[in-house]
mmCIF file of C-alpha atoms in Angstrom:
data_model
loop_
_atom_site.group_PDB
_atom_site.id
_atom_site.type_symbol
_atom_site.label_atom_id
_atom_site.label_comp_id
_atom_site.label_asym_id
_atom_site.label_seq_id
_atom_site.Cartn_x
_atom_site.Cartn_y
_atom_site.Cartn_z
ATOM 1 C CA UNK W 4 36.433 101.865 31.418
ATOM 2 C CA UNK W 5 35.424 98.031 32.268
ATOM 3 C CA UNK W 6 33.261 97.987 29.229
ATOM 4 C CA UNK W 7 36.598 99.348 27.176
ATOM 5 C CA UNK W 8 39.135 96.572 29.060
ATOM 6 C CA UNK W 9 36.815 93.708 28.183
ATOM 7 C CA UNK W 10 36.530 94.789 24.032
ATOM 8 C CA UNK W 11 40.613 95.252 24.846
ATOM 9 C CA UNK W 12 40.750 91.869 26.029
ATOM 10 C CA UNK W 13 37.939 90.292 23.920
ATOM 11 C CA UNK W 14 40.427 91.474 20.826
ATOM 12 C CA UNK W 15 43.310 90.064 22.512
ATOM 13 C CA UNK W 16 42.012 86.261 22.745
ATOM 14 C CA UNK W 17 40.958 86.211 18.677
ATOM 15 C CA UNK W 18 44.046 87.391 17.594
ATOM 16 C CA UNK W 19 46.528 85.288 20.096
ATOM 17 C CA UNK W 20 46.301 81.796 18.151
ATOM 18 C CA UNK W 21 46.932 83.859 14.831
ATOM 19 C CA UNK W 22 49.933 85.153 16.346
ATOM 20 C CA UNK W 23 51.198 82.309 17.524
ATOM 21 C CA UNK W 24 50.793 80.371 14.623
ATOM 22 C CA UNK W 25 52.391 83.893 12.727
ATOM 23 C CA UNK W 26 55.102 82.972 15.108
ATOM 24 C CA UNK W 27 56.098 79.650 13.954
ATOM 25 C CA UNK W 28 55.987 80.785 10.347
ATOM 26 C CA UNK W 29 57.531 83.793 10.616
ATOM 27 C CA UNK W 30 60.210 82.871 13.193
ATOM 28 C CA UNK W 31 62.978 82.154 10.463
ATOM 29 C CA UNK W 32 61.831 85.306 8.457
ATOM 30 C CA UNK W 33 59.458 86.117 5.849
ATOM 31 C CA UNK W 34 61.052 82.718 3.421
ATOM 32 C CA UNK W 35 61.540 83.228 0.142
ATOM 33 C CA UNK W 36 58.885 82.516 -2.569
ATOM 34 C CA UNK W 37 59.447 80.679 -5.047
ATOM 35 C CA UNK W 38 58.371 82.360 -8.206
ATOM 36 C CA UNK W 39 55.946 80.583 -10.566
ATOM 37 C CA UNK W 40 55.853 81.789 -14.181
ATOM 38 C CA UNK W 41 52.436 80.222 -15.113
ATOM 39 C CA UNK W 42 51.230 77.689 -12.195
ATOM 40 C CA UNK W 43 48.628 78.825 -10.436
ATOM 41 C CA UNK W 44 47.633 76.512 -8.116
ATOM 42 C CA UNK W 45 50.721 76.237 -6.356
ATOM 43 C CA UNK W 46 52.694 78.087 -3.726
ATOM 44 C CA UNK W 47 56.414 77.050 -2.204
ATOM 45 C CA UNK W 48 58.163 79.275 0.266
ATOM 46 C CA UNK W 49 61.856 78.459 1.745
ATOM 47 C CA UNK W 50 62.624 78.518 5.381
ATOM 48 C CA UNK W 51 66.215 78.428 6.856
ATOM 49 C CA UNK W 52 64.531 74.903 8.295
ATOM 50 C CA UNK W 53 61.670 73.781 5.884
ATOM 51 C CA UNK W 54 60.114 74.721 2.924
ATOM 52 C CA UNK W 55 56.093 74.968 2.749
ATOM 53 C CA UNK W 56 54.121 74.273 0.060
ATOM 54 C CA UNK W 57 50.413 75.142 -0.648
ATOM 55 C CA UNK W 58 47.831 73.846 -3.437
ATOM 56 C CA UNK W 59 45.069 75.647 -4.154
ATOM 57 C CA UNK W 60 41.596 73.814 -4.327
ATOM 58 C CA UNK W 61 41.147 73.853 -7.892
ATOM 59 C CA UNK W 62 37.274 73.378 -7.697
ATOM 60 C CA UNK W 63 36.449 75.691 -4.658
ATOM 61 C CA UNK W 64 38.138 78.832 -5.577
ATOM 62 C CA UNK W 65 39.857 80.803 -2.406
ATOM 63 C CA UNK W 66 40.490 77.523 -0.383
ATOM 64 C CA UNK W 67 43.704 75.132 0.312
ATOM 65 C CA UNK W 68 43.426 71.589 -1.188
ATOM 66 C CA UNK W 69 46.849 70.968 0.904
ATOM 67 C CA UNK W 70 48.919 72.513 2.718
ATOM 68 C CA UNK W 71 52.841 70.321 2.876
ATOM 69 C CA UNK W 72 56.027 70.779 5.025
ATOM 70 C CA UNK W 73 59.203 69.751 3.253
ATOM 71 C CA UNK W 74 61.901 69.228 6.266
ATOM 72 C CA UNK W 75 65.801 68.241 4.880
ATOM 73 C CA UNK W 76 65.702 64.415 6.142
ATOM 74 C CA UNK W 77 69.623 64.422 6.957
ATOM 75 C CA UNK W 78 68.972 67.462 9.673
ATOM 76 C CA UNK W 79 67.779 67.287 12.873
ATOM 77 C CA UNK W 80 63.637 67.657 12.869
ATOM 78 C CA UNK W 81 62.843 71.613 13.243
ATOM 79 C CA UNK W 82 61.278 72.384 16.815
ATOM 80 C CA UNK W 83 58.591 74.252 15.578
ATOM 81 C CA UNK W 84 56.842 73.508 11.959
ATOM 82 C CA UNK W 85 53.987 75.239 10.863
ATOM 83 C CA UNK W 86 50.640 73.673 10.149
ATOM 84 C CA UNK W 87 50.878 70.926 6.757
ATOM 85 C CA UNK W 88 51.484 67.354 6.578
ATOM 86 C CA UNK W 89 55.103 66.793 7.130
ATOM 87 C CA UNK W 90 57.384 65.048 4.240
ATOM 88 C CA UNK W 91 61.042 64.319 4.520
ATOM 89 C CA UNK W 92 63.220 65.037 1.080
ATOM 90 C CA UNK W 93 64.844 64.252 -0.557
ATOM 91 C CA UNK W 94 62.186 61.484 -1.201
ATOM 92 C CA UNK W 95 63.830 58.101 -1.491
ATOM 93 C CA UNK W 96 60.791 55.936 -1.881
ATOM 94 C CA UNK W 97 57.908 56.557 -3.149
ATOM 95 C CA UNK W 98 54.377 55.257 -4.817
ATOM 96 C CA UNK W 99 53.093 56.613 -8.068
ATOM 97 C CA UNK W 100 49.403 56.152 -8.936
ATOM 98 C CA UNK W 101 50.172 58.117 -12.300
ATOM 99 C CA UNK W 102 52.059 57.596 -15.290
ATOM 100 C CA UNK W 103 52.682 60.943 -16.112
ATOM 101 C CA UNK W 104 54.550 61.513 -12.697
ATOM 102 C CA UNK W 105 56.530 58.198 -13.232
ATOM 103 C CA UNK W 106 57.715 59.661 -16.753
ATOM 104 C CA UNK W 107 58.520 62.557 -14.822
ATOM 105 C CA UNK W 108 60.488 61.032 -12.610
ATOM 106 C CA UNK W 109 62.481 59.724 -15.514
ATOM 107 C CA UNK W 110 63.006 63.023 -17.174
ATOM 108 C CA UNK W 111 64.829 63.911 -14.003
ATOM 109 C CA UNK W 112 66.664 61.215 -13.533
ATOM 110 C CA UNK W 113 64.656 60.153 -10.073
ATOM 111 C CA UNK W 114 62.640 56.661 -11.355
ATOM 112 C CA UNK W 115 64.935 54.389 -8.826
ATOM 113 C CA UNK W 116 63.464 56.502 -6.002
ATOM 114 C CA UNK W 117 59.841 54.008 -7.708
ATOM 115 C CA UNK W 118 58.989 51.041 -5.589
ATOM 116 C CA UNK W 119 55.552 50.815 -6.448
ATOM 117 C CA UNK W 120 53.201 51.964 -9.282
ATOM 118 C CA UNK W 121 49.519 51.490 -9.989
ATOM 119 C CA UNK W 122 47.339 50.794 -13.141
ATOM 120 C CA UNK W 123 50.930 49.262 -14.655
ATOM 121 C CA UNK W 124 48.570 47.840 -17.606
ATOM 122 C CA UNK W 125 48.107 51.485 -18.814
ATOM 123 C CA UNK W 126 51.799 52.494 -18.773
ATOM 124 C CA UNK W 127 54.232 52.666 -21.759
ATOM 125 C CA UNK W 128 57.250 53.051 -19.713
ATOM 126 C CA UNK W 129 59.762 50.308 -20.637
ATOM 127 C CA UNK W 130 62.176 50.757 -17.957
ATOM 128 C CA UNK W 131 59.421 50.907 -15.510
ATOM 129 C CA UNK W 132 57.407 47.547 -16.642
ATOM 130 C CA UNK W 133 60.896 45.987 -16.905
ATOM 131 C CA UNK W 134 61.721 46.637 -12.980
ATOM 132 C CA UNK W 135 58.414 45.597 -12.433
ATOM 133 C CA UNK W 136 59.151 42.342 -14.120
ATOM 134 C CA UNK W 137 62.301 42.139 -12.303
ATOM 135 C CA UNK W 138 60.567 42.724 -8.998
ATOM 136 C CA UNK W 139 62.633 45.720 -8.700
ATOM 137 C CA UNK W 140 58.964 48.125 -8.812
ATOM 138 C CA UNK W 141 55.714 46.306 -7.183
ATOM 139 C CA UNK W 142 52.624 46.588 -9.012
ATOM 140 C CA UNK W 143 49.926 47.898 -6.366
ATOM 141 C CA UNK W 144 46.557 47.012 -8.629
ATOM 142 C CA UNK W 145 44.060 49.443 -9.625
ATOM 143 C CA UNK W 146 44.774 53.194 -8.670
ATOM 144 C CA UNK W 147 41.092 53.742 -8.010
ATOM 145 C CA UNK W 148 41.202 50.576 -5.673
ATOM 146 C CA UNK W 149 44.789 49.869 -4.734
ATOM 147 C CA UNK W 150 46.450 47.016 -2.455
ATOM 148 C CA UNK W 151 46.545 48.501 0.604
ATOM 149 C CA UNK W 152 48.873 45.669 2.538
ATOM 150 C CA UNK W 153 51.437 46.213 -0.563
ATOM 151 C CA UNK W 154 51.330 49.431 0.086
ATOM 152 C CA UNK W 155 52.196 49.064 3.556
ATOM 153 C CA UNK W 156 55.149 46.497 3.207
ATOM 154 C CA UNK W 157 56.588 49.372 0.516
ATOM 155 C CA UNK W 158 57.034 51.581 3.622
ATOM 156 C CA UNK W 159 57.272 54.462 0.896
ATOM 157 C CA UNK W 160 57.855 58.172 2.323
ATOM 158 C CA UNK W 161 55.321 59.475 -0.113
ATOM 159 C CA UNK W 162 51.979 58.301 -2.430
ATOM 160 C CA UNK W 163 51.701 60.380 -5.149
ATOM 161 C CA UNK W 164 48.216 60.342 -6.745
ATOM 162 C CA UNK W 165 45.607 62.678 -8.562
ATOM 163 C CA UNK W 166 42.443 64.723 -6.819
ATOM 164 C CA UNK W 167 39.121 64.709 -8.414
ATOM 165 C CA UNK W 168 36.516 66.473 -7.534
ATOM 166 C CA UNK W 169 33.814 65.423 -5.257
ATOM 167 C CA UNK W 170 35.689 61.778 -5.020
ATOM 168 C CA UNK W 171 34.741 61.598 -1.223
ATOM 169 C CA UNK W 172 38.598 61.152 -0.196
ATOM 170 C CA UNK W 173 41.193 58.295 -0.668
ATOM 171 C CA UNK W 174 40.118 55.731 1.291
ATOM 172 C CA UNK W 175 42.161 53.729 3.515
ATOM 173 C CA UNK W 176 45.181 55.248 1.790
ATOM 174 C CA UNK W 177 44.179 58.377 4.074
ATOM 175 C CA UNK W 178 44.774 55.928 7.104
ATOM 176 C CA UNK W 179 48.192 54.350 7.046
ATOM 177 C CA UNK W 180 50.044 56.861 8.243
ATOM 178 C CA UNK W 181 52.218 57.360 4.875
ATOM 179 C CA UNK W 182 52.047 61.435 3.464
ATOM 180 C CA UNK W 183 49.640 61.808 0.003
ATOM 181 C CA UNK W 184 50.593 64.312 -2.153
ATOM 182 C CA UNK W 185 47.488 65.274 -3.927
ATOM 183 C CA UNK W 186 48.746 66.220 -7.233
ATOM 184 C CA UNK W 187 46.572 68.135 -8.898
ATOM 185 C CA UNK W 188 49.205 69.805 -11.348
ATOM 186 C CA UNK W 189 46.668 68.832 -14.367
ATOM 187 C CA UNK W 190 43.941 70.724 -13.166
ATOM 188 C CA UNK W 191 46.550 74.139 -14.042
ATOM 189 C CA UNK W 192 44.874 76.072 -16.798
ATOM 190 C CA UNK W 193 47.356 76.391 -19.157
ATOM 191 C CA UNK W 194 50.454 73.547 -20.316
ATOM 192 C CA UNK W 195 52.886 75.605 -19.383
ATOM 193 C CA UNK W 196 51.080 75.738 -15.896
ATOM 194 C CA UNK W 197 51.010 72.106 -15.607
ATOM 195 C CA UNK W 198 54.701 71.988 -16.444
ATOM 196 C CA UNK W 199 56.145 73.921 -14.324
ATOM 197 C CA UNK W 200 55.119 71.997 -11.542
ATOM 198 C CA UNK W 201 57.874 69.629 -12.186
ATOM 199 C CA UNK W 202 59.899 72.384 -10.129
ATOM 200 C CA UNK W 203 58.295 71.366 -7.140
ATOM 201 C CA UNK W 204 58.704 67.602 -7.569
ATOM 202 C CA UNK W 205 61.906 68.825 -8.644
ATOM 203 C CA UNK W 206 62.115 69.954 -4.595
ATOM 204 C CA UNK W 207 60.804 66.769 -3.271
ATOM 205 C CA UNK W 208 63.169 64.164 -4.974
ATOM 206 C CA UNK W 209 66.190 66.314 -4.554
ATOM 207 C CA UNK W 210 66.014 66.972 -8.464
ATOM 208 C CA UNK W 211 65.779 70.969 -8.198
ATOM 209 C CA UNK W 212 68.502 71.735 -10.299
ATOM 210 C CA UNK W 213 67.503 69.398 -13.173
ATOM 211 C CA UNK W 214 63.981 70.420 -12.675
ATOM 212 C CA UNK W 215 64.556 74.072 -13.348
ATOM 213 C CA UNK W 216 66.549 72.961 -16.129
ATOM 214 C CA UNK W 217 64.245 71.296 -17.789
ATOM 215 C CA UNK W 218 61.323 73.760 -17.558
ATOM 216 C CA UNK W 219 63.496 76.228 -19.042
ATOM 217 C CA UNK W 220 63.972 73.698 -21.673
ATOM 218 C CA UNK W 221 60.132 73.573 -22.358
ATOM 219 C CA UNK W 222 59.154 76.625 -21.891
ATOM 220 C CA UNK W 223 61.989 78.160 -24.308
ATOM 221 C CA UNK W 224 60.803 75.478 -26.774
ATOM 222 C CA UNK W 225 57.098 75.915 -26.480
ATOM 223 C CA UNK W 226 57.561 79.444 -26.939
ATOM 224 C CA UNK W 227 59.638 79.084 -30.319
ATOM 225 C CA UNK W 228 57.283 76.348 -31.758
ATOM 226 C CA UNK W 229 54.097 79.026 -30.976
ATOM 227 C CA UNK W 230 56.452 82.101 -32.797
ATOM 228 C CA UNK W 231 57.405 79.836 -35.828
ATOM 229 C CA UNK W 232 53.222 78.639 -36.018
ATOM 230 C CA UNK W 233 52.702 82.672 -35.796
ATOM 231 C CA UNK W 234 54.680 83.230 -38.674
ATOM 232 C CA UNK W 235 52.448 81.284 -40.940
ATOM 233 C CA UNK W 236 48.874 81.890 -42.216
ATOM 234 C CA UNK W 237 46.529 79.911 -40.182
ATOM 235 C CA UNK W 238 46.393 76.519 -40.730
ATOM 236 C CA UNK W 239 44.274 73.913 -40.961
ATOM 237 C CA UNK W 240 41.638 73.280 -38.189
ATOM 238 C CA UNK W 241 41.478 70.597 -35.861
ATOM 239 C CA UNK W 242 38.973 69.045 -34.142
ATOM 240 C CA UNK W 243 40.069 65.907 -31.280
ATOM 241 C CA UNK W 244 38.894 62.789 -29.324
ATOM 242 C CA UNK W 245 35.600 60.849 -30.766
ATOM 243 C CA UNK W 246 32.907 59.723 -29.427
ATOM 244 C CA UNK W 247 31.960 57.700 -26.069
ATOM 245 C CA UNK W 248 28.799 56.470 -26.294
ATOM 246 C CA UNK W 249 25.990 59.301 -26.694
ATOM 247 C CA UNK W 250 28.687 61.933 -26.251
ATOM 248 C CA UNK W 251 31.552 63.656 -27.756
ATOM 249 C CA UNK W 252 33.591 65.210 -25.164
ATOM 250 C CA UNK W 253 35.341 67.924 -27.252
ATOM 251 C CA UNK W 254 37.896 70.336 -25.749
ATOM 252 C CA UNK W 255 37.035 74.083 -24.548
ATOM 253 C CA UNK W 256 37.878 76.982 -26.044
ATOM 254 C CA UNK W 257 40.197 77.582 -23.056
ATOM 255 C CA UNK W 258 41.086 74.529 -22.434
ATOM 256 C CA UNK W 259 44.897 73.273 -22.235
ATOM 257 C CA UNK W 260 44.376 71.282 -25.723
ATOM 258 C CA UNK W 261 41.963 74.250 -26.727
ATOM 259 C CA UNK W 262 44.776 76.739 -26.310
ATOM 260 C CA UNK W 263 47.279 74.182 -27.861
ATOM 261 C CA UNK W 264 45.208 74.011 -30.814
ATOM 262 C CA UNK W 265 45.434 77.674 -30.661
ATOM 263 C CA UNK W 266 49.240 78.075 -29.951
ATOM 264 C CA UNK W 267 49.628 75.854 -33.339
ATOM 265 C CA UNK W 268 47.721 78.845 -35.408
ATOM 266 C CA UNK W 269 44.973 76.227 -36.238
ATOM 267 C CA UNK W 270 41.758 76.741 -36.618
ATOM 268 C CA UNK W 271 39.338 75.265 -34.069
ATOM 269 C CA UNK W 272 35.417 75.113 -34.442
ATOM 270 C CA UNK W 273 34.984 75.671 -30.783
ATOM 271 C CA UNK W 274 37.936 78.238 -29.496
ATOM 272 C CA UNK W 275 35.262 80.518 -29.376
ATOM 273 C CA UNK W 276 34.129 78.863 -26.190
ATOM 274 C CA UNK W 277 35.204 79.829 -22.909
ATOM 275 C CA UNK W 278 34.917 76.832 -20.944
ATOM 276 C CA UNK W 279 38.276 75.446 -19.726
ATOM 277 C CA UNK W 280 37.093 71.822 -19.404
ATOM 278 C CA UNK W 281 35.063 69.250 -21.806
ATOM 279 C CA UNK W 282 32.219 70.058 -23.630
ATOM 280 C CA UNK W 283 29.685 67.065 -23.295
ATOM 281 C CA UNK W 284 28.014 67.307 -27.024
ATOM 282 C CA UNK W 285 25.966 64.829 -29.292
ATOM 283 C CA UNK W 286 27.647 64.228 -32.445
ATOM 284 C CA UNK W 287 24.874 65.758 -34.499
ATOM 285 C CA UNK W 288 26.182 69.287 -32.843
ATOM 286 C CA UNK W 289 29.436 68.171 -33.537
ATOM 287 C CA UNK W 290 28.560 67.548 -36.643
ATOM 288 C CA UNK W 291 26.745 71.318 -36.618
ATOM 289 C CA UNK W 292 29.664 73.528 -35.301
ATOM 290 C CA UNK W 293 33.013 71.080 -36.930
ATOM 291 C CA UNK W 294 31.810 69.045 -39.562
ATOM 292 C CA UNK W 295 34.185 70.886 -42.057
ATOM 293 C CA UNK W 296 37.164 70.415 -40.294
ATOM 294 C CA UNK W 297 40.134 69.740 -42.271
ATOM 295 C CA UNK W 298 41.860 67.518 -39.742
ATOM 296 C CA UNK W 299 40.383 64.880 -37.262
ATOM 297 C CA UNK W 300 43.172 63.519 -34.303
ATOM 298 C CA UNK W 301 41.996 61.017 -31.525
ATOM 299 C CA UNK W 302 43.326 58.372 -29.145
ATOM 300 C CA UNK W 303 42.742 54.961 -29.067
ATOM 301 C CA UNK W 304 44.211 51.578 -27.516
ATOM 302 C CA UNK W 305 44.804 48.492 -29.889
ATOM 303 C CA UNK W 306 46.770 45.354 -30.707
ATOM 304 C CA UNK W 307 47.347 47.064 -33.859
ATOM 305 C CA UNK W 308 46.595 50.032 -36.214
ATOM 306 C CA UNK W 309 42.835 51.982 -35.890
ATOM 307 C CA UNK W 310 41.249 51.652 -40.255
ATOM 308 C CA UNK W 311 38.933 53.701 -41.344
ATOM 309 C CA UNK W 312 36.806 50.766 -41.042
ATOM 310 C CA UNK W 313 37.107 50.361 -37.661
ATOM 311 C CA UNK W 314 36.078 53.647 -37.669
ATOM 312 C CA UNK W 315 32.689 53.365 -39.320
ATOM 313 C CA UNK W 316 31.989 50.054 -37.929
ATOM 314 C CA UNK W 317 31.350 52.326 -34.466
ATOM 315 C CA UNK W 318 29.771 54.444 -35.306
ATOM 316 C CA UNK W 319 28.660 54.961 -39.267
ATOM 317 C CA UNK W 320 27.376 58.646 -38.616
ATOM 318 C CA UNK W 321 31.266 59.611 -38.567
ATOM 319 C CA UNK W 322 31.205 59.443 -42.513
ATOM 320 C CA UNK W 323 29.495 62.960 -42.368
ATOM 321 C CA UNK W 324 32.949 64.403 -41.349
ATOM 322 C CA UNK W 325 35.069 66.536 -43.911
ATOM 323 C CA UNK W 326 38.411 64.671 -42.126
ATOM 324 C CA UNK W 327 36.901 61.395 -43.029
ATOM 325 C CA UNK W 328 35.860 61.787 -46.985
ATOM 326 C CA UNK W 329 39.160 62.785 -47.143
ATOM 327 C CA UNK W 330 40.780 60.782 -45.214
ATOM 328 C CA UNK W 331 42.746 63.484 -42.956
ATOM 329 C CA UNK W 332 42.231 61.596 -39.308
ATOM 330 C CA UNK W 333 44.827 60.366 -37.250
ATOM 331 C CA UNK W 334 45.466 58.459 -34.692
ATOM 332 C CA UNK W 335 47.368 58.163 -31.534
ATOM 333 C CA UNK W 336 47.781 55.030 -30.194
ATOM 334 C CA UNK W 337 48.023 55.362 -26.449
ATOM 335 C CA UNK W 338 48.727 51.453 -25.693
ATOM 336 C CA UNK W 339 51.963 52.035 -27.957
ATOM 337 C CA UNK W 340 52.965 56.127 -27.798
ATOM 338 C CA UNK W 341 53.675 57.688 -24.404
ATOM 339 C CA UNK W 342 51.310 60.887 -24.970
ATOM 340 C CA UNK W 343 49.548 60.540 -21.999
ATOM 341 C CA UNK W 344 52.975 59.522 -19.931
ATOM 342 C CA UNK W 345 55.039 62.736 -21.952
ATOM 343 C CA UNK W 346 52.737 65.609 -22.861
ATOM 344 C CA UNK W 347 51.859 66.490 -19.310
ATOM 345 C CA UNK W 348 54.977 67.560 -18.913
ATOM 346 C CA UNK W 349 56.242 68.354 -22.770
ATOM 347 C CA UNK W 350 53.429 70.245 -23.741
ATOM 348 C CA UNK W 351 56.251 71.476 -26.623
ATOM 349 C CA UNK W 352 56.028 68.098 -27.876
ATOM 350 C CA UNK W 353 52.029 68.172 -28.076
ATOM 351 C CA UNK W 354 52.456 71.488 -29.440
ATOM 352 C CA UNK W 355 55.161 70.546 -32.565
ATOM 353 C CA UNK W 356 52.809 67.470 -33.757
ATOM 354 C CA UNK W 357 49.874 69.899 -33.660
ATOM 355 C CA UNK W 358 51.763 72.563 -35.547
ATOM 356 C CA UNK W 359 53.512 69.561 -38.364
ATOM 357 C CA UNK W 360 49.779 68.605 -38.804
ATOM 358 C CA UNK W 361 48.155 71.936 -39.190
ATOM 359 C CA UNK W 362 51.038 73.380 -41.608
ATOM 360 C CA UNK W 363 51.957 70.113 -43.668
ATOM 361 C CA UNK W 364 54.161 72.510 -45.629
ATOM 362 C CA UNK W 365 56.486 73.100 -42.847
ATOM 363 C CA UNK W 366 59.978 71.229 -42.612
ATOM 364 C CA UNK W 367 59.335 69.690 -38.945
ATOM 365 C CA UNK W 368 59.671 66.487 -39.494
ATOM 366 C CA UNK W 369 56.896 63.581 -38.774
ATOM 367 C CA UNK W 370 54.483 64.152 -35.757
ATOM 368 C CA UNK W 371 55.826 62.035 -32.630
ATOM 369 C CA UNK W 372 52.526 60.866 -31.608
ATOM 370 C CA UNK W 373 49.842 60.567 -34.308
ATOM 371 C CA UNK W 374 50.102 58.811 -37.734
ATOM 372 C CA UNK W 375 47.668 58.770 -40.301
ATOM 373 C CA UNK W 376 44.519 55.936 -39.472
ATOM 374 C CA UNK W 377 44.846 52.909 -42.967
#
């Protein structure tokens, strides 16, 4: 009987601090999920009081990258919260590290909740570099290595920045005191997954309404772009990106501009592999697998217009490629075209230039973001 009171007892101690805690997120109910059509990563559930948010670790499958605690900042402060880093909405200042989630911002109609960017001499914003100019948005340096003390006279409610893997943590931006929200929306594996994260920053900035909107938007447009590009015989096949030194990092089978590629009814050397990421490759198996592609599309930054000379002045081996005898390579150039500040969160847009490109025969108009290279 002692022996079966101290196993009784024994139990009782483990499972106390789960209850508790099962307590405080439970007290106001079970909350209502919000449903996600294609993000995977993350997780919001409403409370009468506060809303929680969870990301999953996108590199260390079955763990939590960060857990968040939305509380209304024009109630009184909940007496009980569950565990997460606590973040008052709607935000009303904030720091962006990334383009993409300042173009965002836009697209919903949030940018004057901005006070401070980084790595402004990458964006192609114009509103944004003009407030800058202005003095109305601070530039805070380099996002890898930002000004801390500008930072910290911004007094912003939230940082919003990007997670990489093994990065060793965020420096001293993990000890001012401000929330980080670790965005890791483009590690989703699919567009459509990255997108619809704009429903929870939707949440934070007040913006839910819009953001909803808007996804509904994309999605219904993605989905009619892939349908027409269904339609059609397969098109012509695409290979992306060029070279960087020894390597050619060329998208994965199952990668978001793999599956793009595929959503367009192109052809694609590699959509046979099943490798969501890069592929690190030398060109000569580049040069193996895609040589005969019909169409070649890459991003640059210039003064002015990429030429096929420019081309073959870096690297001379590229005049192997079927896109380049025939001159079928285009360009994007990102110091001029928004693609890296729009497509994270238009994939539809990514999607119609891939399909105008692939099906020239097809009454879409011009592509948005590549032109043909002189």
């Amino acid at each position: 009987m002692k022996q079966i009171q101290f196993i009784f007892l024994f139990i009782s101690l483990l499972i106390l601090p789960s209850c508790r805690q099962a307590k405080n997120e439970t007290q106001q109910g079970e909350g209502d999920t919000l449903s996600m059509a294609y993000a995977q990563l993350l997780h919001v559930v409403k409370y009468a009081d506060y809303t929680t948010v969870s990301i999953d670790n996108p590199w260390k499958e079955g763990q939590t990258l960060h857990r968040y605690v939305l509380v209304d900042r024009n109630k009184p402060m909940p007496d009980r919260l569950p565990e997460g880093d606590v973040i008052k909405v709607p935000v009303q200042k904030s720091v962006i590290f990334t383009t993409a989630h300042c173009q965002l911002l836009r697209f919903l109609g949030a940018d004057d909740k901005i006070v401070g960017v980084c790595d402004s001499r990458y964006m192609v914003i114009p509103s944004i570099l003009q407030r800058i100019q202005e003095g109305g948005v601070v530039d805070c340096g380099d996002g890898m290595n930002p000004m801390i003390e500008k930072i910290i006279d911004l007094s912003p409610d939230i940082i919003l920045l990007s997670p990489f893997e093994n990065a060793g943590g965020y420096g001293k931006v993990e000890e001012i005191n401000i929330p980080y929200l670790e965005c890791a929306d483009y590690m989703e594996p699919t567009a459509l997954g990255r997108a619809e994260w704009m429903r929870f920053y939707g949440l934070l900035f007040g913006k839910e309404q819009q953001a909803d909107a808007l996804f509904a938007q994309v999605d219904s447009s993605y989905h009619a772009l892939m349908a027409q590009a269904a339609a059609l015989p397969k098109g012509r096949s695409i290979i992306t990106e060029r070279k960087t030194g020894s390597v050619w990092y060329v998208a994965g089978g199952k990668s978001v501009i793999g599956q793009v590629i595929k959503d367009a009814n192109a052809g694609y050397a590699f959509a046979d592999n099943d490798k969501a990421g890069s592929l690190s490759l030398s060109f000569e198996a580049v040069l193996d697998k895609a040589g005969d592609t019909d169409l070649w599309l890459f991003k640059y930054n210039g003064d002015r217009p990429f030429t096929y000379s420019d081309l073959l002045a870096e690297y001379q081996g590229y005049s192997q490629l079927k896109a380049v005898r025939e001159h079928q390579v285009y360009g994007c150039n990102a110091s001029k075209q928004p693609f890296f500040e729009e497509t994270p969160f238009r994939p539809d847009w990514l999607l119609r230039d891939f399909i105008i490109l692939a099906h020239p025969d097809l009454s879409l108009g011009s592509p948005k973001y590549y032109a043909p290279i002189q």
